[in-house]
Coordinates of C-alpha atoms in Angstrom, one line a residue:
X287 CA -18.3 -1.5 75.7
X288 CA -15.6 0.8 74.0
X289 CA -17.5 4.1 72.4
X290 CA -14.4 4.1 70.1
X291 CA -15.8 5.2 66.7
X292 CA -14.5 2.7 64.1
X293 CA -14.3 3.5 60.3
X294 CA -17.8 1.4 60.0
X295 CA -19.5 3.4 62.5
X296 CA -18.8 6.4 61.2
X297 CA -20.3 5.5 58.0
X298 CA -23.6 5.7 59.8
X299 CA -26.0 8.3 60.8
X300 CA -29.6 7.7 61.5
X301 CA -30.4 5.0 59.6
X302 CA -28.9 6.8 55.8
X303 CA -25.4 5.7 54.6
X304 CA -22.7 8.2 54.7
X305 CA -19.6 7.6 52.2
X306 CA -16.0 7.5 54.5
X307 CA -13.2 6.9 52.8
X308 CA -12.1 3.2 53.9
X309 CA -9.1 2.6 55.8
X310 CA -6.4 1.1 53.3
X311 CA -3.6 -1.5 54.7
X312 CA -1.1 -0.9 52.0
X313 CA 0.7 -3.6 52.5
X314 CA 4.3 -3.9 50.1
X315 CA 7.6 -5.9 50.7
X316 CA 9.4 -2.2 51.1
X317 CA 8.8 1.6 53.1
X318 CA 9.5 2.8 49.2
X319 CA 6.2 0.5 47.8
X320 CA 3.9 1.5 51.0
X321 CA 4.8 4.8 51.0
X322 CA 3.5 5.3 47.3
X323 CA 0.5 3.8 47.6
X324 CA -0.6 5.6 50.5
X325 CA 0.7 8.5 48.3
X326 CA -1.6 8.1 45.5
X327 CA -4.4 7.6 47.5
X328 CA -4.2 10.3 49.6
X329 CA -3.1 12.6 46.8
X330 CA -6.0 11.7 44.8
X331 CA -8.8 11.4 47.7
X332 CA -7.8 15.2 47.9
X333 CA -8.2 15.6 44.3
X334 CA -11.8 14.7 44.3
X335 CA -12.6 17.7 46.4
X336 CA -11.2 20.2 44.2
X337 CA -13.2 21.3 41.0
X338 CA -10.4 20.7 38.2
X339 CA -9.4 24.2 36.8
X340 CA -10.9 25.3 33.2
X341 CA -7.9 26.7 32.7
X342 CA -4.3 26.0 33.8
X343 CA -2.5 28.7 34.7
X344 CA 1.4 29.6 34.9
X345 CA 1.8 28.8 38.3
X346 CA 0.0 24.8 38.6
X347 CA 3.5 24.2 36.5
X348 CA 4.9 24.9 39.8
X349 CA 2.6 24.2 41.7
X350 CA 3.3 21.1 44.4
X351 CA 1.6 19.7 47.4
X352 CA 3.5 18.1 51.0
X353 CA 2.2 16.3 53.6
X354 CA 5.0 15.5 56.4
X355 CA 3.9 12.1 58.2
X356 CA 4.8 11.9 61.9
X357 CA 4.8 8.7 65.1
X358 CA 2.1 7.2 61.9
X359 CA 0.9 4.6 63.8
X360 CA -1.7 2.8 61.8
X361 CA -0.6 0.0 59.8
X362 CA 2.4 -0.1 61.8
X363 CA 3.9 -3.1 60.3
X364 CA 3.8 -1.7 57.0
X365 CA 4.7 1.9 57.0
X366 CA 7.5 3.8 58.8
X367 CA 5.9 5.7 61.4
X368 CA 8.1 9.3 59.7
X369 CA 7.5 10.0 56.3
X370 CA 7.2 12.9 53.7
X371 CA 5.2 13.1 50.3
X372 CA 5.1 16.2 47.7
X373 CA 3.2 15.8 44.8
X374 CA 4.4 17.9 42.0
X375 CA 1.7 20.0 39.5
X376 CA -1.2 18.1 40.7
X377 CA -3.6 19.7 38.3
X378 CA -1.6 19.9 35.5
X379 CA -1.3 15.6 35.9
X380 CA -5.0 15.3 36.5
X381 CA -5.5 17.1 33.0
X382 CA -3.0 15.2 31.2
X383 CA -4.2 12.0 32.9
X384 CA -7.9 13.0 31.7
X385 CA -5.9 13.8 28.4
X386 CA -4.5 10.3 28.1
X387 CA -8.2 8.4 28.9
X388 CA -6.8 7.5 32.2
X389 CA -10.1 7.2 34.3
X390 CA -9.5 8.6 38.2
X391 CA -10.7 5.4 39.9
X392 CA -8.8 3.1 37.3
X393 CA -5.5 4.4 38.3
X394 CA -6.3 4.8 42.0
X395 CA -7.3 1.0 41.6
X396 CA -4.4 0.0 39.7
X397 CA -1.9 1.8 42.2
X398 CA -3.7 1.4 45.8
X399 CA -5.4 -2.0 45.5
X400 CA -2.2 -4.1 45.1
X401 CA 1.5 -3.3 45.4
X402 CA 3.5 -2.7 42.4
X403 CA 5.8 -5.2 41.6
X404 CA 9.4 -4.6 41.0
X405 CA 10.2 -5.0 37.0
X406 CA 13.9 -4.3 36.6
X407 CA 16.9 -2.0 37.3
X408 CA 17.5 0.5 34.7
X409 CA 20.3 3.1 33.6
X410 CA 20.8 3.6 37.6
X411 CA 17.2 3.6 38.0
X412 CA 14.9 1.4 39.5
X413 CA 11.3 0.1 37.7
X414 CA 7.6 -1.0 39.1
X415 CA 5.0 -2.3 37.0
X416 CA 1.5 -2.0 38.6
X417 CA -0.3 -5.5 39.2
X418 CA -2.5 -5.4 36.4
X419 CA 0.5 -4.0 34.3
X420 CA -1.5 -0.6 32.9
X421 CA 0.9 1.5 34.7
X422 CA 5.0 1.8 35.5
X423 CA 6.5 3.7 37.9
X424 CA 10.2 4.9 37.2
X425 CA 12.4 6.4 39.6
X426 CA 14.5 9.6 38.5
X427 CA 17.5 11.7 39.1
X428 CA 17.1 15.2 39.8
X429 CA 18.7 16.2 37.3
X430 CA 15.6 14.6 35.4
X431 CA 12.9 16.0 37.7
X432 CA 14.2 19.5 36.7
X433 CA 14.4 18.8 32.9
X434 CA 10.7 17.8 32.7
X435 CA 9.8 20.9 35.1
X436 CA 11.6 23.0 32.3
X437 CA 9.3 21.2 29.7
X438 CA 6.5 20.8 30.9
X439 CA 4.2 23.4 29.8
X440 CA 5.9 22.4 25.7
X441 CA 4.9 19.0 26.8
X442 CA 1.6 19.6 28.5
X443 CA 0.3 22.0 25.4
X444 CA 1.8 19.2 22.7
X445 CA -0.2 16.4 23.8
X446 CA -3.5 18.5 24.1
X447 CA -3.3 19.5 21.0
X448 CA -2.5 15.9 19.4
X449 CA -5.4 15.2 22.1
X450 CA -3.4 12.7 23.7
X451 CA -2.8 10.8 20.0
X452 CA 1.4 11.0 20.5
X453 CA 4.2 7.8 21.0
X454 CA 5.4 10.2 23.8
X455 CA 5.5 8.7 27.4
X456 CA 2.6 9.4 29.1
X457 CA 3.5 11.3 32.0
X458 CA 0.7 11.0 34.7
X459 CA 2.0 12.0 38.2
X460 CA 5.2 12.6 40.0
X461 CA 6.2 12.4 43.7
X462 CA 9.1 12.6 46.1
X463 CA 9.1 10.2 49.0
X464 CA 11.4 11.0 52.0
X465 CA 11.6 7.7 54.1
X466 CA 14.5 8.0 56.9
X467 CA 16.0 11.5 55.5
X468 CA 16.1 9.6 52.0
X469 CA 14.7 11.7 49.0
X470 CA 13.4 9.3 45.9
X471 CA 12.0 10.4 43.1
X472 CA 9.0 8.5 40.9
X473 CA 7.3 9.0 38.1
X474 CA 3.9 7.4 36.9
X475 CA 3.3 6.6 33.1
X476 CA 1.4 4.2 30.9
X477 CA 3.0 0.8 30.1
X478 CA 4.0 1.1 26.5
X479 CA 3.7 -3.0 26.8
X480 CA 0.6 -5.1 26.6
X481 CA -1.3 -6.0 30.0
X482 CA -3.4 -8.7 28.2
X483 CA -0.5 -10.1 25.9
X484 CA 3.0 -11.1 27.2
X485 CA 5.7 -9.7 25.1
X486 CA 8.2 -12.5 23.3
X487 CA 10.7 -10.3 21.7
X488 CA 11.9 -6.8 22.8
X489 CA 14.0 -4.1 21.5
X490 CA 15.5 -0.3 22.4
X491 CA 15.8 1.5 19.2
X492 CA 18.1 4.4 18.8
X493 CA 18.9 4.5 15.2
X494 CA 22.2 4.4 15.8
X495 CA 25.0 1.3 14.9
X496 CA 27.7 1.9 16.8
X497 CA 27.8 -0.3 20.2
X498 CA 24.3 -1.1 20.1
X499 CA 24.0 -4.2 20.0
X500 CA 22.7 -6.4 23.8
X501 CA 25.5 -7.8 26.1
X502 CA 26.0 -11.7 26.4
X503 CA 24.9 -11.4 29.7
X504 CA 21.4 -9.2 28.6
X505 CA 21.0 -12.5 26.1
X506 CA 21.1 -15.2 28.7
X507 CA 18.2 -13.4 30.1
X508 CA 14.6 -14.8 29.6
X509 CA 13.6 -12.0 28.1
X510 CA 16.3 -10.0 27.0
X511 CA 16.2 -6.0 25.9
X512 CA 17.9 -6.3 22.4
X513 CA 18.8 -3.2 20.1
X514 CA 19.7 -1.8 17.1
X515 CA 22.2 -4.1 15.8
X516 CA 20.6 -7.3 17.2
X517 CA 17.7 -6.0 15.1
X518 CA 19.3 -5.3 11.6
X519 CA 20.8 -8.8 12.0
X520 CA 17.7 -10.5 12.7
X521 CA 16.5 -8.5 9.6
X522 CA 12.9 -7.7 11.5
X523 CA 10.3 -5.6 9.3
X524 CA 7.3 -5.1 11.1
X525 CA 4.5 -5.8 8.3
X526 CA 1.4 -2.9 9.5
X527 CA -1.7 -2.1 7.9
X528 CA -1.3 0.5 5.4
X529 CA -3.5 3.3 7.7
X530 CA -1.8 2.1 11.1
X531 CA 1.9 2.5 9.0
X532 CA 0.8 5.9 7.8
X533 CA -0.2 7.0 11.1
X534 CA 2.4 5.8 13.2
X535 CA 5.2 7.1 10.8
X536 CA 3.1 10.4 11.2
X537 CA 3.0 10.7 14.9
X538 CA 6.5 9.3 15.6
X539 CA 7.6 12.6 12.6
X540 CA 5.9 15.0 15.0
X541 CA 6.7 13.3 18.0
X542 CA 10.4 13.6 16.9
X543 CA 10.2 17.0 15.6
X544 CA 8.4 17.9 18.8
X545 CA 11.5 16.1 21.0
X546 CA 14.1 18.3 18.8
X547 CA 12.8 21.5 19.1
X548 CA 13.1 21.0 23.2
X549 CA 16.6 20.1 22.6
X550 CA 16.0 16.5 23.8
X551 CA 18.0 13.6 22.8
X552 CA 19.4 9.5 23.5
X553 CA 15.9 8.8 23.8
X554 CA 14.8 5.4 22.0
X555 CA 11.7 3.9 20.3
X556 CA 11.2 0.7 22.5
X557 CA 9.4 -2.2 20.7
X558 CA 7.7 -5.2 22.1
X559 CA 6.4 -8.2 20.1
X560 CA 3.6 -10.6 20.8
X561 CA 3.3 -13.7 18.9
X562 CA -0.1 -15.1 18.5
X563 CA 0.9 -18.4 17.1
X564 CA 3.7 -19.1 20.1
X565 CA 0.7 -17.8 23.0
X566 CA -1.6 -19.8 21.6
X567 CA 1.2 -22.9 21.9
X568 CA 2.0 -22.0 25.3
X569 CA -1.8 -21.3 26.8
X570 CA -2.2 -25.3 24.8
X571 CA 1.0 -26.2 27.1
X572 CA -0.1 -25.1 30.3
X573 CA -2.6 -27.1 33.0
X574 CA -5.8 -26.2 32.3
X575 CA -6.8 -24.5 35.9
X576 CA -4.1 -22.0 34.7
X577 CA -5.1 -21.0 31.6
X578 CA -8.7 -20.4 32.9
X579 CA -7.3 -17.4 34.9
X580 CA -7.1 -15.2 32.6
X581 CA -7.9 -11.6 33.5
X582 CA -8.7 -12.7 36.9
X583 CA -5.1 -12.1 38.5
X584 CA -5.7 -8.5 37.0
X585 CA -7.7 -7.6 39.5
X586 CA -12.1 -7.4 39.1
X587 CA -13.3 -5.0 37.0
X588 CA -16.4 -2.9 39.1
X589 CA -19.5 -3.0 36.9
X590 CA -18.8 0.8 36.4
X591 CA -15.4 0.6 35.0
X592 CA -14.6 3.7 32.3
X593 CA -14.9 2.8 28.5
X594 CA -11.2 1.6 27.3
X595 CA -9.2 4.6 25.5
X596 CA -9.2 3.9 21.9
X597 CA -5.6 3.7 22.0
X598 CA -3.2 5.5 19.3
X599 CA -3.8 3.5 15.9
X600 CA -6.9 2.2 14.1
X601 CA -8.7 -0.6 15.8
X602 CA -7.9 -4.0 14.3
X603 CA -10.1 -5.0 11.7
X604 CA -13.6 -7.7 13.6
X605 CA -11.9 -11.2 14.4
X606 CA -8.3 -9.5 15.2
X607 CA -6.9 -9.2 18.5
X608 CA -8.9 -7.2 21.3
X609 CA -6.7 -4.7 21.8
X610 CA -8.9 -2.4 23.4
X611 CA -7.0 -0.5 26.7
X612 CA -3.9 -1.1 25.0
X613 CA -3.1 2.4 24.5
X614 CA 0.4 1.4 21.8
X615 CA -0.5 -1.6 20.8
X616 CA -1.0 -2.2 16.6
X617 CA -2.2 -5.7 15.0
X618 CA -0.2 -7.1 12.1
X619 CA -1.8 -6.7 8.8
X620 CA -4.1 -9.3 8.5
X621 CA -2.5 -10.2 4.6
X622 CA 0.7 -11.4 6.8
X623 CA 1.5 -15.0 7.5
X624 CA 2.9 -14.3 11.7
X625 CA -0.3 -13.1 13.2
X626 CA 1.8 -10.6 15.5
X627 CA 0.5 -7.1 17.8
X628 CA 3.4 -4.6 17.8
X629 CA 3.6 -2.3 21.3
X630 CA 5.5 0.7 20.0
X631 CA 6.1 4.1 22.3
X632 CA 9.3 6.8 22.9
X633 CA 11.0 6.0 26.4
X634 CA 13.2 7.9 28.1
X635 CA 12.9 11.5 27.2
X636 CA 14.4 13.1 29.3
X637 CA 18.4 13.7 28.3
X638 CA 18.7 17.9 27.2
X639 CA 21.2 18.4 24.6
X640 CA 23.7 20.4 27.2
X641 CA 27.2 20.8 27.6
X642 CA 28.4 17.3 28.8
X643 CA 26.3 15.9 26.0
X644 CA 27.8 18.2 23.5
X645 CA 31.2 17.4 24.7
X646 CA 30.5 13.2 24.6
X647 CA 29.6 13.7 20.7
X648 CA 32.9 15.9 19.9
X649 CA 34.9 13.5 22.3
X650 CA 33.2 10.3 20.4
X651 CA 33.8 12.1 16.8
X652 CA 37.4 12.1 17.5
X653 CA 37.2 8.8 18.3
X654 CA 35.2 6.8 15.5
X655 CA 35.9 9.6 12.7
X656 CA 33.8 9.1 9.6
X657 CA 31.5 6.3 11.4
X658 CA 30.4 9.5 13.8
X659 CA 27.7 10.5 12.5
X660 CA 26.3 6.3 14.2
X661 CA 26.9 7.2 17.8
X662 CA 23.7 7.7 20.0
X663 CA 25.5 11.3 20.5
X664 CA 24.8 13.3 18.2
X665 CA 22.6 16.6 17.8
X666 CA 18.9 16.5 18.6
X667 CA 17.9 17.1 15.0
X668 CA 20.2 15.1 13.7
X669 CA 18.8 12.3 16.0
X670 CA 15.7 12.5 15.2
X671 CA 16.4 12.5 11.7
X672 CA 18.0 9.4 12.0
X673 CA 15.5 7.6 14.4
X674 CA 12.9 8.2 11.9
X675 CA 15.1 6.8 9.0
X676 CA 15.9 3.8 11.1
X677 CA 12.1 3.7 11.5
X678 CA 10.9 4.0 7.9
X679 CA 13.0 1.3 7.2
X680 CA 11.9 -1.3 9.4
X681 CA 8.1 -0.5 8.1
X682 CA 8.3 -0.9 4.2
X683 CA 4.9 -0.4 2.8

C-alpha cells in the first residue's frame, strides 16, 4: 500500500480536522482561461495569510507579486507545464474590492469554481464574463496597464471617499499571464450588466454625433451595441424615480469631473435595458423544465454567502424588481407604463488626453469644421461637459 500522502490525508491528524486547501482542476477550453483561475486562487489563498494593511502606503501602488511556474505537472491536461503570474498592487485591490462590497470567497467562487466564458472581442481586446456573470475580465494594452498605474492612487482615494458610491468601473485586480513567452494583460471588474436579468437593448454613449451611430453588420447581431445616434433616433428617455435621477445625475457630475481632472477621455456611459414585460413573455414561451432553472446555473449559494452590496441608487420601492447584488442597476419609476431596470456605469477609462489624442482632435477639426466640437475627440473637459449634457437630456424629470 502506497504511503503517498494524498490531499485527504493530510487533512487529518489524530482524529481533529485540519483545513488544506483543496486541490483545484481548473479546467478551461484555453492555457489563457486556466492559467487565470489558478491565478486567482493562488493569489488570493496567499492573501488570506496576510493581515490587510490599516494603511496603504506609497509603495503597495507599486507594489506586485510573481510566481514563475516550471515542468507543472498536475492537471496536466489542462495547464501548460511553464507559466508565469504577477499580480499587480495586491493590497491596494483587496481594499478597493472590500470598497466595492465584493466579498473574498464571492469572487474566489465566481472566478475558480467555473471558467469564464468568452463574451466578445473589443477595440482589439478580448472579453470574459465570469459564469454567474458578477464579474468581467478585460484584457489591456500596455499602454493601458501604465495609465491606470499613473492613476491609481487619484482613483484609489476617489472611490474611498464616495465609499465606493461612483459609475466608475470597478477595478478589482490585475494580472499578467506569460504562457509560451506570451505576455497578456487582464483586468477584473464588476459587470455593469445584470446577472439576474438578461439585457434587451444596449447602447455606448459618448455624447458625441458625429460617426456614432452602429454598423450594419453590429445590427444583424442578436444583441447589438448601438450608440449615440441610434439612440436620438429611437428618441429613448429613460423615465427614473425622482431620488434615483437626482442621484445618478450627481455621481455621473463627479464621476465626470473626477475623469477630467486626470486628463481622461473617449470613455462612454454604457447602458443596458431590461424589459420586464418582453422577460416575462419569453420565461411564458420557454419549456417549463427550463424556466425552473433559474439561479441554479449561477452556481449554489453556501449558507454563509456575504449580504448583497446595496448597489449605487435607492432600492426599488416593495413589489419592484429584486435588484439586490446588482451593483448599477435602477428600476423604472413605478408611475411609467414599460416596467423597465436600467444598468448604467462608465466603461473604458482609460484613454489620457496626450499628444496623439491632441493631434486626432486638431486633425478631425480641420476636417468637420463647425460640426467639431461632435467628434468623440475633443478636450477632457469639454467631454465631459458634453457627456453629461447628452445625459441630462435623456433623463427629463
Amino acid at each position: 500500500m502506497s504511503s503517498k500522502k494524498t490531499p485527504r490525508s493530510l487533512g487529518k491528524l489524530k482524529g481533529k480536522k485540519v483545513l488544506v486547501p483543496k486541490w483545484k482542476l481548473f479546467r478551461a477550453k484555453e492555457p489563457l482561461l486556466s492559467v487565470l483561475m489558478w491565478g486567482v486562487n493562488h493569489s488570493l489563498s496567499e492573501l488570506l495569510h496576510v493581515p490587510p494593511p490599516g494603511l496603504l502606503m506609497p509603495d503597495d501602488f507599486k507594489a506586485y507579486s510573481k510566481i514563475k511556474i516550471d515542468n507543472h505537472a498536475f492537471n496536466k491536461d489542462n495547464m501548460p507545464s511553464h507559466f508565469k503570474v504577477k499580480e499587480y498592487c495586491p493590497n491596494v485591490f483587496r481594499h478597493l474590492r472590500e470598497t466595492f462590497g465584493v466579498d473574498h470567497t464571492e469572487f474566489l467562487r465566481s472566478l475558480t469554481h467555473y471558467e469564464p466564458e468568452p463574451d466578445q472581442d473589443v477595440g482589439g481586446g478580448r472579453f470574459f464574463i465570469s459564469h454567474d456573470k458578477k464579474f468581467v475580465i478585460k484584457t489591456m494594452d500596455s499602454e493601458a496597464v501604465a495609465e491606470l498605474h499613473s492613476i491609481l492612487k487619484s482613483y484609489h482615494e476617489y472611490v474611498v471617499g464616495k465609499q465606493g458610491k461612483t459609475l466608475l468601473p470597478q477595478f478589482l485586480a490585475m494580472f499578467r499571464l506569460t504562457i509560451e513567452g506570451t505576455e497578456t494583460y487582464l483586468m477584473i471588474m464588476r459587470n455593469v450588466f445584470g446577472r439576474k436579468y438578461a439585457v434587451h437593448s444596449k447602447y455606448d454613449l459618448k455624447g458625441s454625433t458625429v460617426s456614432r451611430a452602429a454598423s450594419e453588420k453590429e445590427k444583424a447581431k442578436e444583441l447589438p451595441t448601438l450608440k449615440d445616434n441610434d439612440f436620438l433616433e429611437e428618441n429613448i428617455k429613460l423615465r427614473l424615480p425622482e431620488e434615483a435621477r437626482t442621484l445618478l445625475l450627481e455621481m455621473l457630475g463627479a464621476d465626470t469631473a473626477w475623469l477630467s481632472k486626470s486628463n481622461l477621455m473617449d470613455y462612454s456611459l454604457l447602458l443596458g435595458i431590461h424589459d420586464c414585460e418582453k422577460a416575462a413573455a419569453e420565461a411564458s414561451a420557454r419549456p417549463a423544465e427550463q424556466s425552473e432553472e433559474s439561479g441554479d446555473e449561477l452556481g449554489p449559494t453556501p449558507p454563509d454567502s456575504p449580504i448583497p452590496s446595496t448597489g449605487a441608487f435607492p432600492p426599488p420601492p416593495s413589489g419592484g424588481p429584486d435588484l439586490d447584488d446588482e451593483f448599477y442597476a435602477i428600476a423604472s419609476s413605478p408611475e411609467h407604463s414599460n416596467k423597465l431596470i436600467y444598468f448604467i456605469g462608465l466603461v473604458d477609462i482609460l484613454t489620457y488626453y496626450g499628444i496623439k489624442k491632441r493631434s486626432a482632435t486638431a486633425a478631425k477639426t480641420v476636417k468637420y469644421g463647425s460640426d467639431a466640437e461632435n467628434i468623440s475627440t475633443v478636450k477632457p473637459d469639454q467631454y465631459a461637459r458634453r457627456l453629461m449634457e447628452f445625459a441630462t437630456k435623456a433623463v427629463p424629470p
